Amino acid sequence: EVQLVESGEGLVQPGSSMKLSCVASGFTFSNYGMNWIRQAPKKGLEWIALIYYDSSSKYYADSVKGRFTISRDNSKNTLYLEMNSLRSEDTAMYYCAKGGGNPFDYWGQGVMVTVSS
Amino acid sequence: DIQLTQSPSTLPASLGERVTISCRASQSISNSLNWYQQKPDGTVKRLIYSTSTLESGVPSRFSGSGSGTDYSLSISSLESEDFAMYYCLQYATYPWTFGGGTKLELK
């Protein structure tokens, strides 16, 4: 059974940094691209980042480009999202999701990030 | 960026009814279109990929169709567990983008 379990949720001040993790199981993690998707309160879904299976390519939404960094450790079956210069508009539920070529076949349960002073 | 316009944004419907949700892209996306269901607890599930391929385990009352810029998700006979949010996603071009969502609610 595929499982994606995010961690790292919390409340941070504007301008600060935070790192999310997503531990994968039930599939060969090193064979698949992985993504982060977020959903602001009462809003729709927004794809924010993709990393290829071998970390050779990364893509970002304009809203996070230059502030967020996606990475992975295939030896630990873990996906990361490093978030810097956080803004109030980054407040959202953050999901990790499997899939590069045909995306998001499995999703985690999500973690809440709140940016507020 | 490719914009996806979903309609309607809210869809009141009854049990047993057939419904259709539309997703229109701002340019051709060559069938690179998936549909997702989100339940009130936040759980997200892929229903349809590549426009019309049903995800394993998804009931056959769900179906997808379309081409070019116009796509749709249909549910042939609504059951109680189908009342949820639905989103389309295009993955033809980066940045991948979602439609604004359709809330399927009980009439």
Short mmCIF file of C-alpha atoms in Angstrom, two decimals:
data_model
loop_
_atom_site.label_atom_id
_atom_site.label_comp_id
_atom_site.label_asym_id
_atom_site.label_seq_id
_atom_site.Cartn_x
_atom_site.Cartn_y
_atom_site.Cartn_z
CA GLU A 1 0.00 0.00 0.00
CA VAL A 2 1.36 3.39 -1.01
CA GLN A 3 1.73 5.79 1.88
CA LEU A 4 2.95 9.38 1.95
CA VAL A 5 3.32 10.92 5.39
CA GLU A 6 4.15 14.61 5.71
CA SER A 7 5.60 16.26 8.80
CA GLY A 8 6.91 19.63 9.91
CA GLU A 9 3.70 21.56 10.35
CA GLY A 10 3.59 24.66 12.50
CA LEU A 11 3.19 28.38 13.06
CA VAL A 12 5.99 30.70 11.96
CA GLN A 13 6.51 34.45 11.67
CA PRO A 14 6.68 36.25 8.33
CA GLY A 15 10.19 36.25 6.91
CA SER A 16 11.21 33.05 8.64
CA SER A 17 12.03 29.58 7.30
CA MET A 18 10.57 26.14 7.66
CA LYS A 19 11.23 22.66 6.27
CA LEU A 20 8.63 20.02 5.46
CA SER A 21 9.30 16.31 5.02
CA CYS A 22 7.35 13.55 3.32
CA VAL A 23 8.24 9.92 3.98
CA ALA A 24 7.15 7.49 1.27
CA SER A 25 6.48 3.76 1.47
CA GLY A 26 4.78 1.05 -0.56
CA PHE A 27 6.54 1.81 -3.85
CA THR A 28 10.06 2.24 -5.22
CA PHE A 29 10.54 5.90 -4.29
CA SER A 30 13.68 6.34 -6.39
CA ASN A 31 11.75 5.55 -9.60
CA TYR A 32 9.22 8.38 -9.41
CA GLY A 33 9.01 12.12 -9.60
CA MET A 34 7.53 13.77 -6.53
CA ASN A 35 5.60 16.98 -5.94
CA TRP A 36 4.39 19.49 -3.40
CA ILE A 37 0.90 20.94 -3.72
CA ARG A 38 -0.73 23.42 -1.38
CA GLN A 39 -4.20 24.66 -0.54
CA ALA A 40 -4.80 27.96 1.20
CA PRO A 41 -7.76 28.04 3.60
CA LYS A 42 -11.06 27.91 1.71
CA LYS A 43 -9.19 28.01 -1.62
CA GLY A 44 -8.36 25.59 -4.43
CA LEU A 45 -5.33 23.43 -5.08
CA GLU A 46 -2.03 24.91 -6.27
CA TRP A 47 0.87 22.81 -7.58
CA ILE A 48 4.11 24.38 -6.35
CA ALA A 49 7.06 22.08 -7.08
CA LEU A 50 8.21 18.92 -8.85
CA ILE A 51 11.47 17.00 -8.56
CA TYR A 52 12.46 14.25 -10.96
CA TYR A 53 13.17 10.74 -9.69
CA ASP A 54 16.93 11.34 -9.77
CA SER A 55 16.86 15.05 -8.75
CA SER A 56 18.14 15.96 -12.24
CA SER A 57 15.36 18.49 -12.80
CA LYS A 58 13.20 20.65 -10.58
CA TYR A 59 10.26 22.88 -11.49
CA TYR A 60 8.50 25.53 -9.44
CA ALA A 61 5.41 27.68 -9.57
CA ASP A 62 6.20 31.37 -9.95
CA SER A 63 4.61 32.04 -6.55
CA VAL A 64 7.43 30.17 -4.76
CA LYS A 65 10.34 30.33 -7.21
CA GLY A 66 13.50 31.63 -5.54
CA ARG A 67 12.07 31.13 -2.02
CA PHE A 68 11.24 27.41 -1.86
CA THR A 69 13.53 24.48 -2.65
CA ILE A 70 12.37 20.93 -3.32
CA SER A 71 14.81 18.09 -2.66
CA ARG A 72 14.84 14.37 -1.97
CA ASP A 73 16.92 11.66 -0.34
CA ASN A 74 16.28 8.40 -2.15
CA SER A 75 18.24 6.46 0.50
CA LYS A 76 15.68 7.60 3.08
CA ASN A 77 12.58 7.53 0.82
CA THR A 78 12.03 11.13 1.82
CA LEU A 79 10.94 14.28 -0.01
CA TYR A 80 11.62 17.75 1.39
CA LEU A 81 10.42 21.31 0.93
CA GLU A 82 12.64 24.05 2.29
CA MET A 83 10.63 27.27 2.59
CA ASN A 84 12.38 30.62 3.08
CA SER A 85 11.17 34.22 3.33
CA LEU A 86 7.72 32.99 4.28
CA ARG A 87 4.77 35.29 3.73
CA SER A 88 1.24 35.32 5.09
CA GLU A 89 0.02 34.15 1.66
CA ASP A 90 2.05 30.95 2.11
CA THR A 91 -0.38 29.90 4.84
CA ALA A 92 -1.84 26.65 3.55
CA MET A 93 -2.18 22.92 3.85
CA TYR A 94 0.83 21.37 2.11
CA TYR A 95 0.50 17.99 0.43
CA CYS A 96 3.15 15.77 -1.09
CA ALA A 97 2.03 13.75 -4.10
CA LYS A 98 3.60 11.03 -6.20
CA GLY A 99 4.14 11.13 -9.92
CA GLY A 100 6.06 12.96 -12.60
CA GLY A 101 4.98 11.81 -16.02
CA ASN A 102 1.31 11.44 -15.12
CA PRO A 103 1.01 13.23 -11.87
CA PHE A 104 -0.53 12.92 -8.43
CA ASP A 105 -1.74 9.34 -8.37
CA TYR A 106 -1.22 9.25 -4.58
CA TRP A 107 -1.40 12.07 -2.03
CA GLY A 108 -0.38 12.46 1.58
CA GLN A 109 -2.78 13.65 4.26
CA GLY A 110 -1.24 17.12 4.32
CA VAL A 111 0.38 19.34 6.95
CA MET A 112 -0.69 22.85 7.93
CA VAL A 113 1.72 25.76 7.68
CA THR A 114 0.60 29.04 9.23
CA VAL A 115 2.59 32.23 8.66
CA SER A 116 1.53 34.92 11.08
CA SER A 117 2.98 37.42 13.51
CA ASP B 1 0.44 29.79 -17.96
CA ILE B 2 -2.52 27.63 -18.98
CA GLN B 3 -5.73 28.60 -17.21
CA LEU B 4 -8.36 25.98 -16.47
CA THR B 5 -11.92 27.18 -16.04
CA GLN B 6 -14.22 24.74 -14.27
CA SER B 7 -17.97 25.03 -14.36
CA PRO B 8 -20.18 25.14 -12.52
CA SER B 9 -18.42 26.20 -9.31
CA THR B 10 -21.29 24.71 -7.30
CA LEU B 11 -23.54 21.91 -8.49
CA PRO B 12 -26.63 21.00 -6.43
CA ALA B 13 -27.79 17.49 -7.31
CA SER B 14 -29.87 14.60 -6.02
CA LEU B 15 -29.04 10.97 -5.32
CA GLY B 16 -29.29 8.90 -8.50
CA GLU B 17 -28.94 11.94 -10.76
CA ARG B 18 -26.43 12.15 -13.63
CA VAL B 19 -24.11 15.16 -13.49
CA THR B 20 -21.37 16.64 -15.65
CA ILE B 21 -18.55 18.99 -14.69
CA SER B 22 -16.76 20.97 -17.36
CA CYS B 23 -13.13 22.03 -17.54
CA ARG B 24 -12.00 24.41 -20.28
CA ALA B 25 -8.34 25.17 -20.94
CA SER B 26 -6.99 28.47 -22.25
CA GLN B 27 -5.08 26.52 -24.93
CA SER B 28 -4.91 22.97 -26.18
CA ILE B 29 -3.60 20.51 -23.60
CA SER B 30 -3.59 17.39 -25.77
CA ASN B 31 -5.53 15.17 -23.36
CA SER B 32 -3.08 15.85 -20.50
CA LEU B 33 -5.94 16.25 -18.09
CA ASN B 34 -6.70 14.51 -14.79
CA TRP B 35 -9.66 14.70 -12.39
CA TYR B 36 -9.41 14.63 -8.59
CA GLN B 37 -11.92 14.31 -5.78
CA GLN B 38 -11.36 16.01 -2.42
CA LYS B 39 -13.41 15.03 0.60
CA PRO B 40 -14.24 17.45 3.47
CA ASP B 41 -11.46 15.92 5.61
CA GLY B 42 -8.93 16.99 2.97
CA THR B 43 -8.28 13.56 1.48
CA VAL B 44 -7.51 13.80 -2.24
CA LYS B 45 -7.96 10.96 -4.71
CA ARG B 46 -7.24 10.74 -8.44
CA LEU B 47 -10.33 9.55 -10.34
CA ILE B 48 -9.42 9.89 -14.01
CA TYR B 49 -6.09 10.34 -15.80
CA SER B 50 -5.18 11.17 -19.37
CA THR B 51 -8.70 12.54 -19.95
CA SER B 52 -10.61 9.27 -19.85
CA THR B 53 -8.73 6.44 -18.08
CA LEU B 54 -10.42 5.37 -14.89
CA GLU B 55 -8.13 4.96 -11.92
CA SER B 56 -8.07 1.43 -10.50
CA GLY B 57 -10.74 0.97 -7.86
CA VAL B 58 -12.80 3.97 -8.92
CA PRO B 59 -16.44 3.07 -9.61
CA SER B 60 -17.47 2.82 -13.25
CA ARG B 61 -20.17 5.49 -12.75
CA PHE B 62 -17.31 8.00 -13.17
CA SER B 63 -16.18 8.79 -16.68
CA GLY B 64 -14.09 11.43 -18.43
CA SER B 65 -14.00 12.74 -21.96
CA GLY B 66 -12.76 15.60 -24.06
CA SER B 67 -10.08 16.85 -26.37
CA GLY B 68 -8.26 20.01 -27.30
CA THR B 69 -9.40 22.63 -24.81
CA ASP B 70 -12.70 21.13 -23.58
CA TYR B 71 -12.96 18.29 -21.06
CA SER B 72 -15.63 16.91 -18.78
CA LEU B 73 -16.18 14.56 -15.86
CA SER B 74 -19.50 12.75 -15.62
CA ILE B 75 -21.04 10.75 -12.81
CA SER B 76 -23.82 8.54 -14.10
CA SER B 77 -25.84 7.97 -10.92
CA LEU B 78 -24.88 9.91 -7.83
CA GLU B 79 -24.28 8.09 -4.59
CA SER B 80 -23.93 9.70 -1.17
CA GLU B 81 -20.12 9.36 -1.11
CA ASP B 82 -19.82 11.36 -4.35
CA PHE B 83 -20.73 14.67 -2.72
CA ALA B 84 -17.34 16.38 -2.53
CA MET B 85 -15.08 18.87 -4.32
CA TYR B 86 -13.79 18.05 -7.78
CA TYR B 87 -10.73 19.52 -9.51
CA CYS B 88 -9.27 19.17 -12.97
CA LEU B 89 -5.51 19.40 -13.55
CA GLN B 90 -3.52 20.02 -16.71
CA TYR B 91 -0.01 18.62 -16.96
CA ALA B 92 0.68 19.48 -20.59
CA THR B 93 2.87 22.46 -19.73
CA TYR B 94 4.67 23.79 -16.68
CA PRO B 95 3.46 25.23 -14.43
CA TRP B 96 0.88 22.50 -13.97
CA THR B 97 -2.41 24.12 -13.08
CA PHE B 98 -5.67 23.12 -11.44
CA GLY B 99 -9.14 24.32 -12.21
CA GLY B 100 -10.89 26.36 -9.55
CA GLY B 101 -12.95 23.42 -8.33
CA THR B 102 -16.59 22.31 -8.36
CA LYS B 103 -18.48 21.66 -5.17
CA LEU B 104 -20.99 18.87 -5.72
CA GLU B 105 -23.63 19.26 -3.04
CA LEU B 106 -26.83 17.54 -2.10
CA LYS B 107 -29.89 19.35 -3.35
#
